[in-house]
Coordinates of C-alpha atoms in Angstrom, one line a residue:
Chain A
M1 CA -44.8 61.7 -189.9
H2 CA -42.1 64.1 -191.7
S3 CA -41.1 67.2 -190.4
E4 CA -41.5 70.2 -192.6
F5 CA -38.1 70.3 -193.2
E6 CA -37.8 66.7 -194.4
L7 CA -40.8 67.1 -196.6
I8 CA -39.3 70.3 -198.2
T9 CA -35.8 68.8 -199.0
R10 CA -36.9 65.6 -200.1
F11 CA -39.5 66.3 -202.4
F12 CA -39.5 70.3 -203.2
T13 CA -35.7 71.1 -203.3
P14 CA -35.4 73.3 -206.2
D15 CA -32.5 72.8 -208.7
P16 CA -29.5 74.7 -207.5
P17 CA -30.4 78.3 -208.1
G18 CA -28.2 80.2 -210.7
S19 CA -28.0 83.7 -211.6
E20 CA -29.7 83.0 -214.9
A21 CA -32.8 81.9 -212.7
G22 CA -32.7 85.4 -211.1
V23 CA -32.3 83.7 -207.7
A24 CA -29.6 85.4 -205.6
L25 CA -30.3 83.5 -202.7
G26 CA -32.4 80.0 -202.6
V27 CA -34.4 78.1 -200.5
G28 CA -33.0 77.8 -196.6
D29 CA -32.9 81.1 -195.2
D30 CA -35.5 83.0 -193.9
C31 CA -36.5 84.6 -197.2
T32 CA -35.5 83.6 -200.8
L33 CA -33.7 87.0 -202.6
L34 CA -34.7 87.3 -206.3
A35 CA -33.2 89.5 -208.8
P36 CA -35.9 91.3 -210.6
T37 CA -35.0 92.3 -214.1
P38 CA -34.7 96.2 -213.9
G39 CA -37.3 98.3 -215.5
Q40 CA -40.0 95.5 -215.7
R41 CA -43.2 95.2 -213.7
L42 CA -43.2 92.5 -211.4
A43 CA -46.8 90.4 -211.9
V44 CA -48.0 88.6 -208.8
S45 CA -51.1 86.3 -208.3
V46 CA -51.9 83.7 -205.7
D47 CA -54.6 81.0 -206.1
T48 CA -55.3 78.3 -203.6
S49 CA -56.8 74.8 -204.7
V50 CA -58.6 73.0 -201.8
A51 CA -59.4 69.4 -202.3
G52 CA -63.2 68.5 -202.9
S53 CA -63.6 72.0 -203.8
H54 CA -61.3 72.8 -206.6
F55 CA -60.7 69.3 -207.5
P56 CA -61.7 65.8 -206.6
E57 CA -59.5 64.4 -203.8
D58 CA -59.0 61.1 -205.8
A59 CA -57.6 62.9 -208.7
P60 CA -54.1 61.8 -209.8
A61 CA -51.6 63.3 -207.3
M62 CA -49.5 64.4 -210.4
A63 CA -52.6 66.1 -212.0
I64 CA -53.1 67.8 -208.5
G65 CA -49.6 69.1 -208.6
H66 CA -49.7 70.3 -212.1
R67 CA -53.2 72.0 -211.8
A68 CA -52.2 73.9 -208.7
L69 CA -49.5 75.8 -210.5
A70 CA -51.3 75.7 -213.8
V71 CA -54.3 77.7 -212.3
S72 CA -51.8 80.4 -211.0
L73 CA -49.8 80.6 -214.1
S74 CA -52.7 81.3 -216.1
D75 CA -53.1 84.5 -214.3
L76 CA -49.6 85.7 -215.6
A77 CA -50.6 84.5 -219.2
A78 CA -53.5 86.5 -219.1
M79 CA -51.4 89.6 -218.1
G80 CA -48.7 88.9 -220.9
A81 CA -46.2 88.3 -218.3
R82 CA -43.4 86.1 -218.4
A83 CA -43.2 83.3 -215.6
R84 CA -40.2 83.7 -213.3
W85 CA -40.8 82.4 -209.8
C86 CA -43.4 80.7 -207.7
L87 CA -44.0 79.7 -204.0
M88 CA -46.0 76.7 -202.6
S89 CA -47.8 76.6 -199.5
L90 CA -48.8 72.8 -199.1
T91 CA -51.2 71.8 -196.5
L92 CA -51.2 68.0 -196.1
P93 CA -53.4 65.6 -194.2
A94 CA -51.7 64.1 -191.3
A95 CA -50.9 60.6 -193.0
D96 CA -48.1 60.9 -195.1
D97 CA -47.9 59.0 -198.6
D98 CA -44.3 59.0 -199.8
A99 CA -45.6 57.6 -203.2
W100 CA -48.7 60.4 -203.6
L101 CA -45.8 63.2 -202.6
A102 CA -43.4 62.0 -205.1
D103 CA -46.0 62.2 -207.9
F104 CA -47.4 65.5 -206.6
A105 CA -43.9 67.0 -206.7
R106 CA -43.3 65.3 -210.2
G107 CA -46.6 67.2 -211.7
F108 CA -45.5 70.4 -210.0
H109 CA -42.0 70.5 -211.0
A110 CA -42.7 69.3 -214.3
L111 CA -44.7 72.3 -215.2
C112 CA -42.0 74.5 -213.6
A113 CA -39.6 73.1 -215.9
A114 CA -41.7 73.5 -219.0
T115 CA -42.6 77.1 -218.0
G116 CA -39.3 78.3 -216.9
T117 CA -40.6 79.0 -213.4
A118 CA -38.4 78.5 -210.6
L119 CA -39.7 77.2 -207.2
V120 CA -38.1 79.5 -204.7
G121 CA -40.0 78.8 -201.4
G122 CA -42.8 77.5 -199.7
D123 CA -44.2 75.8 -196.5
V124 CA -45.8 72.6 -195.3
T125 CA -48.5 72.6 -192.8
R126 CA -51.0 69.7 -191.7
G127 CA -54.8 70.1 -192.4
E128 CA -57.0 69.3 -195.2
L129 CA -55.2 69.1 -198.5
A130 CA -54.9 72.4 -200.1
I131 CA -52.2 74.0 -202.2
G132 CA -51.6 77.8 -202.5
V133 CA -49.3 79.0 -205.3
T134 CA -48.0 82.3 -205.4
V135 CA -46.7 83.3 -208.8
M136 CA -44.3 86.2 -209.9
G137 CA -43.6 87.2 -213.5
E138 CA -42.5 90.3 -215.6
V139 CA -43.8 92.5 -218.1
P140 CA -42.5 95.6 -219.7
P141 CA -44.6 98.5 -218.2
E142 CA -46.1 99.6 -221.6
Q143 CA -47.2 96.1 -222.4
P144 CA -49.3 94.4 -219.8
L145 CA -52.5 93.0 -221.0
T146 CA -55.2 93.9 -218.8
R147 CA -59.1 93.6 -218.4
G148 CA -59.6 97.2 -218.9
G149 CA -58.8 97.9 -222.6
A150 CA -61.6 96.5 -224.7
R151 CA -63.1 99.1 -226.9
P152 CA -66.4 99.2 -228.9
G153 CA -65.7 97.4 -232.3
D154 CA -63.0 95.2 -230.9
L155 CA -63.2 91.7 -231.9
L156 CA -63.9 89.1 -229.0
A157 CA -61.9 86.2 -229.4
V158 CA -60.8 83.2 -227.5
T159 CA -57.6 80.7 -227.8
G160 CA -58.0 76.9 -227.9
A161 CA -61.1 75.2 -227.2
L162 CA -63.9 75.7 -224.5
G163 CA -65.8 73.4 -222.3
G164 CA -63.1 70.9 -221.8
G165 CA -62.7 71.5 -218.2
A166 CA -66.3 71.1 -217.3
G167 CA -66.5 67.9 -219.8
G168 CA -63.6 66.2 -218.2
L169 CA -64.8 66.9 -214.8
A170 CA -68.1 65.1 -216.0
L171 CA -66.4 62.2 -217.1
W172 CA -64.3 61.8 -214.1
R173 CA -67.7 62.0 -211.9
R174 CA -69.0 59.3 -214.2
G175 CA -66.0 57.2 -213.3
E176 CA -64.0 57.5 -216.6
R177 CA -60.3 57.1 -215.5
A178 CA -58.6 56.7 -218.8
L179 CA -56.3 59.7 -218.4
E180 CA -55.4 60.0 -221.9
H181 CA -59.0 61.0 -222.8
P182 CA -58.8 64.3 -224.3
L183 CA -61.4 65.8 -222.0
L184 CA -60.0 64.3 -218.9
R185 CA -56.6 65.7 -219.8
R186 CA -58.1 69.0 -220.4
Y187 CA -59.6 69.0 -217.0
L188 CA -56.6 67.4 -215.1
H189 CA -53.8 68.7 -217.0
P190 CA -54.5 72.4 -218.4
L191 CA -52.0 74.2 -220.2
P192 CA -51.7 77.9 -219.0
R193 CA -51.3 79.8 -222.2
L194 CA -48.3 81.9 -221.3
E195 CA -46.6 81.6 -224.7
A196 CA -49.9 83.2 -226.2
G197 CA -49.9 85.8 -223.6
L198 CA -46.4 86.8 -224.6
A199 CA -47.0 86.5 -228.3
L200 CA -50.1 88.9 -228.0
R201 CA -48.5 91.8 -225.9
G202 CA -48.9 94.9 -228.1
L203 CA -51.7 93.4 -230.0
A204 CA -54.7 92.5 -227.7
S205 CA -56.6 95.1 -226.1
A206 CA -57.8 93.2 -223.3
A207 CA -57.2 89.8 -221.9
I208 CA -58.6 87.4 -219.1
D209 CA -58.1 83.7 -218.4
I210 CA -61.3 81.6 -218.4
S211 CA -61.1 80.1 -215.0
D212 CA -64.8 80.6 -214.0
G213 CA -66.7 80.1 -217.3
L214 CA -66.8 82.0 -220.5
L215 CA -69.7 84.3 -219.5
A216 CA -68.6 84.7 -215.8
D217 CA -65.1 85.7 -217.1
L218 CA -66.5 87.8 -220.0
G219 CA -68.5 89.6 -217.6
H220 CA -65.4 90.7 -215.4
L221 CA -63.9 91.9 -218.6
L222 CA -66.7 94.1 -219.8
E223 CA -67.0 95.4 -216.4
A224 CA -63.3 96.5 -216.1
S225 CA -63.6 98.1 -219.8
G226 CA -66.7 99.8 -219.4
V227 CA -68.3 98.1 -222.6
G228 CA -70.7 95.3 -223.6
A229 CA -70.7 92.7 -226.0
E230 CA -72.4 90.8 -228.8
L231 CA -71.6 87.0 -228.6
T232 CA -71.9 84.6 -231.4
P233 CA -72.4 81.5 -229.6
A234 CA -72.5 79.2 -232.8
A235 CA -68.9 80.3 -233.2
L236 CA -67.8 79.0 -229.9
P237 CA -65.0 76.5 -230.2
L238 CA -65.9 73.3 -228.3
A239 CA -63.3 71.1 -226.9
E240 CA -62.8 67.9 -229.1
G241 CA -65.3 65.2 -228.1
L242 CA -67.3 67.5 -225.9
V243 CA -70.6 66.8 -228.0
A244 CA -69.9 63.2 -228.1
A245 CA -69.4 63.0 -224.3
L246 CA -72.2 65.2 -223.2
G247 CA -74.7 65.6 -226.0
K248 CA -75.3 69.0 -227.9
E249 CA -77.0 70.9 -225.6
P250 CA -75.1 70.4 -222.4
A251 CA -71.8 70.8 -224.6
R252 CA -73.1 74.3 -225.4
E253 CA -73.7 74.9 -221.8
A254 CA -70.4 73.7 -220.9
G255 CA -68.8 75.9 -223.3
L256 CA -70.6 79.2 -222.1
H257 CA -70.6 78.4 -218.2
G258 CA -68.0 75.6 -217.5
G259 CA -65.0 76.7 -216.0
D260 CA -61.3 75.4 -215.5
D261 CA -60.5 76.0 -219.1
Y262 CA -57.8 78.3 -218.7
E263 CA -57.9 79.7 -222.1
L264 CA -57.6 83.2 -222.9
L265 CA -60.3 85.5 -223.5
L266 CA -59.1 88.4 -225.7
G267 CA -60.0 91.9 -227.4
F268 CA -58.5 92.8 -230.7
P269 CA -58.6 96.0 -232.7
P270 CA -60.0 94.1 -235.9
D271 CA -56.8 95.2 -238.0
H272 CA -54.8 93.2 -235.3
L273 CA -56.5 90.1 -235.9
D274 CA -54.5 88.4 -238.8
E275 CA -51.3 89.2 -237.0
A276 CA -52.3 87.8 -233.7
R277 CA -53.8 84.7 -235.6
A278 CA -50.3 84.1 -237.3
R279 CA -48.5 84.4 -233.9
L280 CA -50.6 81.8 -232.2
A281 CA -50.7 79.5 -235.2
A282 CA -46.9 79.4 -234.5
L283 CA -47.6 78.0 -231.2
D284 CA -50.2 75.7 -232.9
L285 CA -53.1 77.4 -230.8
P286 CA -56.1 78.5 -232.7
L287 CA -57.7 81.8 -232.1
T288 CA -61.6 82.0 -232.7
V289 CA -63.4 85.2 -233.1
I290 CA -66.8 84.7 -231.1
G291 CA -68.3 88.0 -231.0
R292 CA -67.6 92.0 -230.8
F293 CA -67.3 94.5 -228.1
S294 CA -70.1 97.2 -228.1
A295 CA -70.8 100.5 -226.5
E296 CA -74.1 99.1 -225.2
P297 CA -73.6 97.4 -221.9
G298 CA -74.2 93.7 -221.1
I299 CA -74.0 90.6 -223.0
R300 CA -76.2 90.0 -226.2
G301 CA -76.7 86.9 -228.4
V302 CA -77.0 84.5 -225.8
A303 CA -80.0 83.9 -223.6
M304 CA -78.7 84.7 -219.9
T305 CA -81.3 82.8 -218.0
G306 CA -79.9 80.8 -215.4
A307 CA -76.5 81.7 -216.4
R308 CA -74.0 81.8 -213.6
G309 CA -70.1 81.3 -213.1
W310 CA -68.5 78.1 -212.5
Q311 CA -68.3 76.7 -208.9
H312 CA -65.5 74.4 -209.7
F313 CA -65.6 70.9 -208.5
T314 CA -68.4 71.5 -206.1
G315 CA -70.7 73.6 -208.3
D316 CA -73.9 72.5 -209.6
A317 CA -73.3 74.4 -212.7
A318 CA -71.3 71.5 -214.0
P319 CA -73.1 69.7 -216.5
Chain B
M1 CA -72.4 82.9 -198.0
H2 CA -70.6 85.5 -199.7
S3 CA -68.9 85.1 -202.8
E4 CA -65.3 85.4 -203.2
F5 CA -65.6 88.7 -204.9
E6 CA -67.9 90.1 -202.3
L7 CA -65.7 89.1 -199.5
I8 CA -62.5 90.7 -201.1
T9 CA -64.1 94.0 -201.9
R10 CA -66.0 94.2 -198.5
F11 CA -63.1 93.4 -196.0
F12 CA -59.6 93.4 -198.2
T13 CA -60.0 96.0 -200.5
P14 CA -56.7 97.8 -200.2
D15 CA -56.3 101.5 -200.1
P16 CA -56.1 103.1 -203.6
P17 CA -52.8 102.0 -204.7
G18 CA -50.3 104.9 -205.6
S19 CA -47.0 104.8 -207.4
E20 CA -45.5 105.6 -203.9
A21 CA -46.6 102.3 -202.8
G22 CA -44.8 100.6 -205.9
V23 CA -48.3 99.6 -207.1
A24 CA -48.7 100.0 -211.0
L25 CA -52.0 98.2 -211.2
G26 CA -53.9 97.2 -208.1
V27 CA -56.3 94.4 -207.2
G28 CA -58.9 93.5 -209.7
D29 CA -57.1 92.2 -212.7
D30 CA -55.7 88.9 -213.1
C31 CA -52.5 89.8 -211.5
T32 CA -51.4 92.9 -209.5
L33 CA -48.3 94.8 -211.2
L34 CA -45.6 96.0 -208.8
A35 CA -42.8 98.2 -209.6
P36 CA -39.8 96.9 -207.7
T37 CA -37.0 99.4 -206.8
P38 CA -34.3 99.0 -209.5
G39 CA -31.0 97.4 -208.0
Q40 CA -32.8 96.0 -204.9
R41 CA -33.1 92.4 -204.2
L42 CA -36.5 91.0 -203.8
A43 CA -36.9 89.2 -200.7
V44 CA -39.9 86.7 -200.7
S45 CA -41.4 84.2 -198.2
V46 CA -44.6 82.5 -197.3
D47 CA -46.0 81.3 -194.1
T48 CA -49.5 79.4 -193.5
S49 CA -51.1 79.7 -190.2
V50 CA -53.7 76.7 -189.6
A51 CA -56.5 77.1 -186.9
G52 CA -55.7 74.4 -184.1
S53 CA -52.2 74.0 -185.5
H54 CA -50.8 77.4 -185.4
F55 CA -53.1 79.2 -183.1
P56 CA -56.1 78.6 -180.9
E57 CA -59.3 78.7 -183.1
D58 CA -61.0 80.7 -180.2
A59 CA -58.3 83.3 -180.4
P60 CA -59.5 86.8 -181.0
A61 CA -60.1 87.5 -184.7
M62 CA -58.1 90.6 -184.8
A63 CA -55.2 88.7 -183.3
I64 CA -55.5 85.9 -185.9
G65 CA -55.2 88.8 -188.7
H66 CA -52.5 90.3 -187.0
R67 CA -50.3 87.1 -186.4
A68 CA -50.9 85.7 -189.7
L69 CA -49.1 88.6 -191.2
A70 CA -46.6 89.0 -188.2
V71 CA -45.2 85.7 -188.8
S72 CA -44.3 86.3 -192.5
L73 CA -43.0 89.7 -191.7
S74 CA -40.9 88.2 -189.4
D75 CA -38.9 86.5 -192.0
L76 CA -38.2 89.8 -194.0
A77 CA -37.0 91.3 -190.6
A78 CA -34.6 88.4 -190.4
M79 CA -33.1 89.4 -193.9
G80 CA -32.9 93.0 -193.1
A81 CA -35.5 93.6 -195.8
R82 CA -37.8 96.4 -195.8
A83 CA -41.5 95.3 -196.1
R84 CA -43.3 96.1 -199.5
W85 CA -46.0 93.9 -200.2
C86 CA -48.1 90.9 -199.3
L87 CA -50.7 88.6 -200.7
M88 CA -53.1 86.8 -198.6
S89 CA -54.7 83.4 -198.9
L90 CA -57.7 83.0 -196.9
T91 CA -59.5 79.8 -196.2
L92 CA -62.7 80.3 -194.6
P93 CA -65.4 77.8 -193.1
A94 CA -68.6 77.8 -194.8
A95 CA -70.2 79.7 -192.3
D96 CA -69.7 83.3 -192.6
D97 CA -69.5 85.7 -189.6
D98 CA -69.3 89.3 -190.6
A99 CA -68.2 90.4 -187.1
W100 CA -65.5 87.9 -187.2
L101 CA -64.1 89.0 -190.8
A102 CA -64.1 92.5 -189.9
D103 CA -62.2 92.1 -186.8
F104 CA -59.8 89.7 -188.8
A105 CA -59.2 92.4 -191.5
R106 CA -59.0 95.1 -188.9
G107 CA -56.0 93.1 -187.4
F108 CA -54.3 92.4 -190.7
H109 CA -54.7 95.9 -192.1
A110 CA -53.5 97.4 -188.9
L111 CA -50.2 95.6 -189.2
C112 CA -50.0 96.6 -192.9
A113 CA -50.3 100.2 -192.0
A114 CA -47.9 99.9 -189.0
T115 CA -45.2 98.4 -191.4
G116 CA -45.8 100.0 -194.6
T117 CA -46.9 96.9 -196.1
A118 CA -49.4 97.0 -199.1
L119 CA -51.8 94.1 -199.4
V120 CA -51.8 93.6 -203.3
G121 CA -53.6 90.5 -203.8
G122 CA -55.2 87.2 -202.4
D123 CA -57.9 84.7 -202.7
V124 CA -60.5 83.4 -200.5
T125 CA -61.6 79.7 -200.5
R126 CA -63.6 77.5 -198.1
G127 CA -62.5 74.9 -195.8
E128 CA -60.8 74.8 -192.4
L129 CA -59.6 78.2 -191.3
A130 CA -56.1 78.8 -192.5
I131 CA -54.2 82.2 -193.7
G132 CA -51.3 82.2 -195.9
V133 CA -49.5 85.0 -196.4
T134 CA -46.9 85.8 -198.7
V135 CA -44.7 88.9 -198.3
M136 CA -42.2 90.7 -200.5
G137 CA -39.5 93.1 -199.2
E138 CA -36.4 94.7 -200.8
V139 CA -32.8 94.9 -199.5
P140 CA -29.7 96.0 -201.4
P141 CA -27.7 93.3 -202.8
E142 CA -24.7 93.7 -200.7
Q143 CA -26.7 94.1 -197.2
P144 CA -29.0 91.1 -196.6
L145 CA -28.6 89.4 -193.2
T146 CA -28.5 85.7 -193.6
R147 CA -28.2 82.7 -191.5
G148 CA -24.8 81.7 -192.8
G149 CA -22.6 84.7 -192.0
A150 CA -21.6 83.9 -188.2
R151 CA -18.0 83.5 -187.6
P152 CA -16.3 81.8 -184.5
G153 CA -15.6 84.5 -182.0
D154 CA -18.7 86.7 -183.1
L155 CA -21.2 87.4 -180.2
L156 CA -24.5 85.6 -180.1
A157 CA -27.4 88.0 -179.0
V158 CA -30.9 88.4 -178.9
T159 CA -33.6 91.4 -179.4
G160 CA -36.2 91.8 -177.0
A161 CA -37.4 89.0 -174.8
L162 CA -37.8 85.4 -174.9
G163 CA -40.6 82.9 -174.0
G164 CA -43.5 85.4 -174.0
G165 CA -45.0 83.3 -177.0
A166 CA -45.1 80.3 -175.1
G167 CA -46.0 81.8 -171.6
G168 CA -49.0 83.5 -173.4
L169 CA -50.0 80.4 -174.9
A170 CA -50.2 78.5 -171.5
L171 CA -52.0 81.5 -170.2
W172 CA -54.6 81.0 -172.6
R173 CA -54.9 77.5 -172.4
R174 CA -55.5 78.1 -168.6
G175 CA -58.5 80.4 -169.6
E176 CA -56.7 83.7 -169.1
R177 CA -58.6 86.1 -171.4
A178 CA -57.3 89.4 -170.1
L179 CA -55.7 90.5 -173.6
E180 CA -53.7 93.4 -172.0
H181 CA -51.8 90.7 -170.0
P182 CA -48.2 91.3 -171.2
L183 CA -47.7 87.4 -172.1
L184 CA -51.2 87.3 -173.9
R185 CA -50.2 90.2 -175.9
R186 CA -47.0 88.7 -176.8
Y187 CA -48.3 85.4 -178.1
L188 CA -51.4 87.1 -179.8
H189 CA -49.7 90.3 -180.8
P190 CA -46.1 89.7 -182.0
L191 CA -44.1 92.4 -183.4
P192 CA -42.1 91.5 -186.2
R193 CA -38.6 93.2 -185.7
L194 CA -38.5 95.0 -189.2
E195 CA -37.0 98.2 -188.0
A196 CA -34.6 96.3 -186.1
G197 CA -33.5 94.2 -189.1
L198 CA -33.2 97.3 -191.3
A199 CA -30.8 99.0 -188.5
L200 CA -28.7 96.1 -188.2
R201 CA -27.9 96.1 -191.9
G202 CA -24.0 96.1 -192.1
L203 CA -23.6 95.3 -188.4
A204 CA -24.8 91.9 -187.9
S205 CA -23.0 88.9 -189.3
A206 CA -26.0 86.7 -189.4
A207 CA -29.6 86.6 -188.3
I208 CA -32.5 84.4 -188.0
D209 CA -36.2 84.9 -186.6
I210 CA -37.0 82.9 -183.5
S211 CA -40.2 81.3 -184.5
D212 CA -39.3 77.6 -183.5
G213 CA -37.7 78.4 -180.1
L214 CA -34.2 79.6 -179.6
L215 CA -32.3 76.2 -179.6
A216 CA -34.1 75.2 -182.7
D217 CA -33.4 78.5 -184.5
L218 CA -29.9 78.6 -183.2
G219 CA -29.2 75.2 -184.6
H220 CA -30.5 76.2 -188.0
L221 CA -28.1 79.2 -187.8
L222 CA -25.2 77.0 -186.9
E223 CA -25.7 74.6 -189.6
A224 CA -25.9 77.5 -192.0
S225 CA -22.9 79.1 -190.9
G226 CA -20.9 76.1 -190.3
V227 CA -20.0 76.9 -186.6
G228 CA -20.9 75.9 -183.1
A229 CA -21.8 78.4 -180.1
E230 CA -21.3 78.5 -176.4
L231 CA -24.5 79.7 -174.7
T232 CA -24.9 81.5 -171.4
P233 CA -28.3 80.2 -170.3
A234 CA -28.5 82.7 -167.3
A235 CA -28.1 85.8 -169.6
L236 CA -31.4 84.8 -171.4
P237 CA -33.7 87.8 -171.4
L238 CA -37.1 86.4 -170.2
A239 CA -40.5 88.1 -171.1
E240 CA -42.0 90.1 -168.3
G241 CA -44.0 88.2 -166.0
L242 CA -42.9 84.9 -167.4
V243 CA -41.4 83.5 -164.1
A244 CA -44.2 84.6 -162.0
A245 CA -46.9 83.2 -164.6
L246 CA -45.1 79.7 -165.1
G247 CA -42.4 79.3 -162.2
K248 CA -38.6 79.4 -162.5
E249 CA -37.7 76.4 -164.2
P250 CA -40.7 76.3 -167.0
A251 CA -40.0 80.0 -167.6
R252 CA -36.2 79.0 -168.3
E253 CA -37.5 76.2 -170.5
A254 CA -39.9 78.5 -172.5
G255 CA -37.0 80.7 -173.0
L256 CA -34.9 77.9 -174.5
H257 CA -37.6 75.9 -176.3
G258 CA -40.7 78.2 -176.6
G259 CA -41.5 79.5 -180.1
D260 CA -43.5 82.2 -181.5
D261 CA -41.6 84.9 -180.0
Y262 CA -40.5 86.4 -183.3
E263 CA -37.4 88.0 -182.1
L264 CA -34.3 88.0 -183.9
L265 CA -31.4 85.9 -183.1
L266 CA -28.1 87.6 -184.3
G267 CA -24.3 87.4 -184.8
F268 CA -22.2 90.4 -184.2
P269 CA -18.2 90.7 -184.7
P270 CA -17.5 92.0 -181.0
D271 CA -16.6 95.6 -182.4
H272 CA -20.1 96.1 -183.7
L273 CA -22.1 95.6 -180.6
D274 CA -21.9 99.1 -179.2
E275 CA -23.1 100.4 -182.3
A276 CA -26.0 97.8 -182.7
R277 CA -27.1 98.3 -179.1
A278 CA -27.2 102.1 -179.9
R279 CA -29.4 101.5 -183.1
L280 CA -31.7 99.4 -181.4
A281 CA -31.9 101.5 -178.2
A282 CA -33.2 104.4 -180.6
L283 CA -36.1 101.8 -181.3
D284 CA -36.5 101.2 -177.7
L285 CA -35.5 97.5 -178.2
P286 CA -33.1 95.9 -175.9
L287 CA -30.1 93.9 -177.3
T288 CA -28.8 91.1 -174.9
V289 CA -25.6 88.8 -175.6
I290 CA -26.4 85.5 -174.6
G291 CA -23.4 83.7 -175.9
R292 CA -20.7 83.3 -178.5
F293 CA -19.8 81.3 -181.7
S294 CA -17.2 79.1 -181.7
A295 CA -15.3 76.9 -184.4
E296 CA -16.3 73.6 -182.4
P297 CA -19.7 72.6 -183.6
G298 CA -22.7 72.0 -181.5
I299 CA -24.4 73.9 -178.9
R300 CA -22.5 74.0 -175.5
G301 CA -23.7 75.5 -172.0
V302 CA -26.9 74.2 -172.1
A303 CA -28.2 70.5 -171.4
M304 CA -29.6 69.5 -174.6
T305 CA -31.4 66.5 -173.2
G306 CA -35.0 66.6 -174.3
A307 CA -34.4 69.8 -176.4
R308 CA -36.4 70.2 -179.4
G309 CA -38.1 72.6 -181.4
W310 CA -41.4 74.3 -180.7
Q311 CA -44.4 72.7 -182.3
H312 CA -46.5 75.7 -182.1
F313 CA -50.0 75.4 -180.9
T314 CA -50.3 71.6 -180.7
G315 CA -46.6 70.8 -179.5
D316 CA -46.1 69.3 -176.4
A317 CA -43.0 71.2 -175.9
A318 CA -45.2 73.9 -174.7
P319 CA -44.9 74.7 -170.9

């Protein structure tokens, strides 16, 4: 069995820290010392992914590493924050598997590199497989995207496509293992919308990431903003291949209730929409208007009977 | 079963954030927004405490909450950092127990309050009981205490007393449940030496906290500093009641190898010692010289046969 120290040095030693990364003292002391950018707010969030609860235990190790970081980075995206640093708490079963660990680390590090996020600390303990990731990002004080800024008359819009997380999980449960399948890719390899969050600073009136399902997360946003919304369910941009894989009605349910999509749900003053669309088009990311905010509380335009949030891997809300 | 949201709001909602706490946007959005002090380094660390591995599952809930935060804060203390913020990842078994949770939260919040640490985020998942705590503190760029600064000729010193963590655990295993017993208190209710770390900025040449045992952590410090040390084992300040509880030789072993003490192990240029002692005396905390650093590598003055680091709760290094 590896000691914690061996594990960290073998698989998780970050690149040599440089001042450009804002790391004044890297891994190997009691704490890491960071140099935050003066005048910026520090955006922090933590998410823990537990095997069997948030992902199937037999998911590919690279995907587990990728997803564990992606779900935390998605929270930074929803604030319009620039990703800077992360710490990882890895709880591993007693039996080591070097190949598994190497793949896990590869998935984690690849997303670090792709998003400019420096892994600056962590710990390894023994127990049921779980990964806790704390992320830290930066955002100008006047520009954070919050859940609380939507106003009646604002447009309700969503990036990318919906239902792919639920669809991919459904396929995985059926035994589909072709990792290049677009739906499996959506579920196992979600891309946090960090660049979109940055691009929409100053344009969006409100934002939240869709981790628990469109309706559940819309509910959070409405509550924080003190408004309601009129949805246009026919406008929902469903993930590629979703209807073919699940059938029409389950696909619609996945778009409304399925979680693990990690798209951004946004509010916009109507006259900001064209600029927002243009900025996201530059990122090759669609932006679809799916409704409008209103003063009247609640969600209209969709039957809410039986509606409930996504329970991730274990939930029976999955199609 | 509580939902995550209910749990967080019922037991872990922090005090209303105020600008004095450096919290620009508190719990309830995708991220918390913090306002770091301009010009300071941000010290960050994460530690995960797993039931059965880092503490007995039947330990008092208040103690579990206290210890989970204390072990992380101890890392800030060892850097000379001022504690500012923390995030908690709580993994709970499926069966809820409101009384347990309330006690756990009480222990956690009490140490937050005592140390000026604001709980600014977290998550709750289901699984084996485990608590991951990310702490963030601040330290002036020119004043961090690190493991790498000890020089030959510096004095080796330790705050407080040693062996109390191991002694308390041994008593707990024997069935001792009088929580006011000094050794049980040392084990279940360790006090991170944050004030000492602040007081020793600019005086200590090196610091590490003793979580894995004196010799193991001394080894880390020596490696980082590129020096050796001559120990004076007879000088070790053993915890009150330790010899009476364990016997003379096991008490000595607990002082050398026992972990979970969360004292600071420090290096000092000899002419800094009096000032350091005076500052810690003002905190009612003893500072004991237990050896001296040398150019020759390794640890001398103590038989190293069988010496090994503390394995926390499960380890057989415990007396």
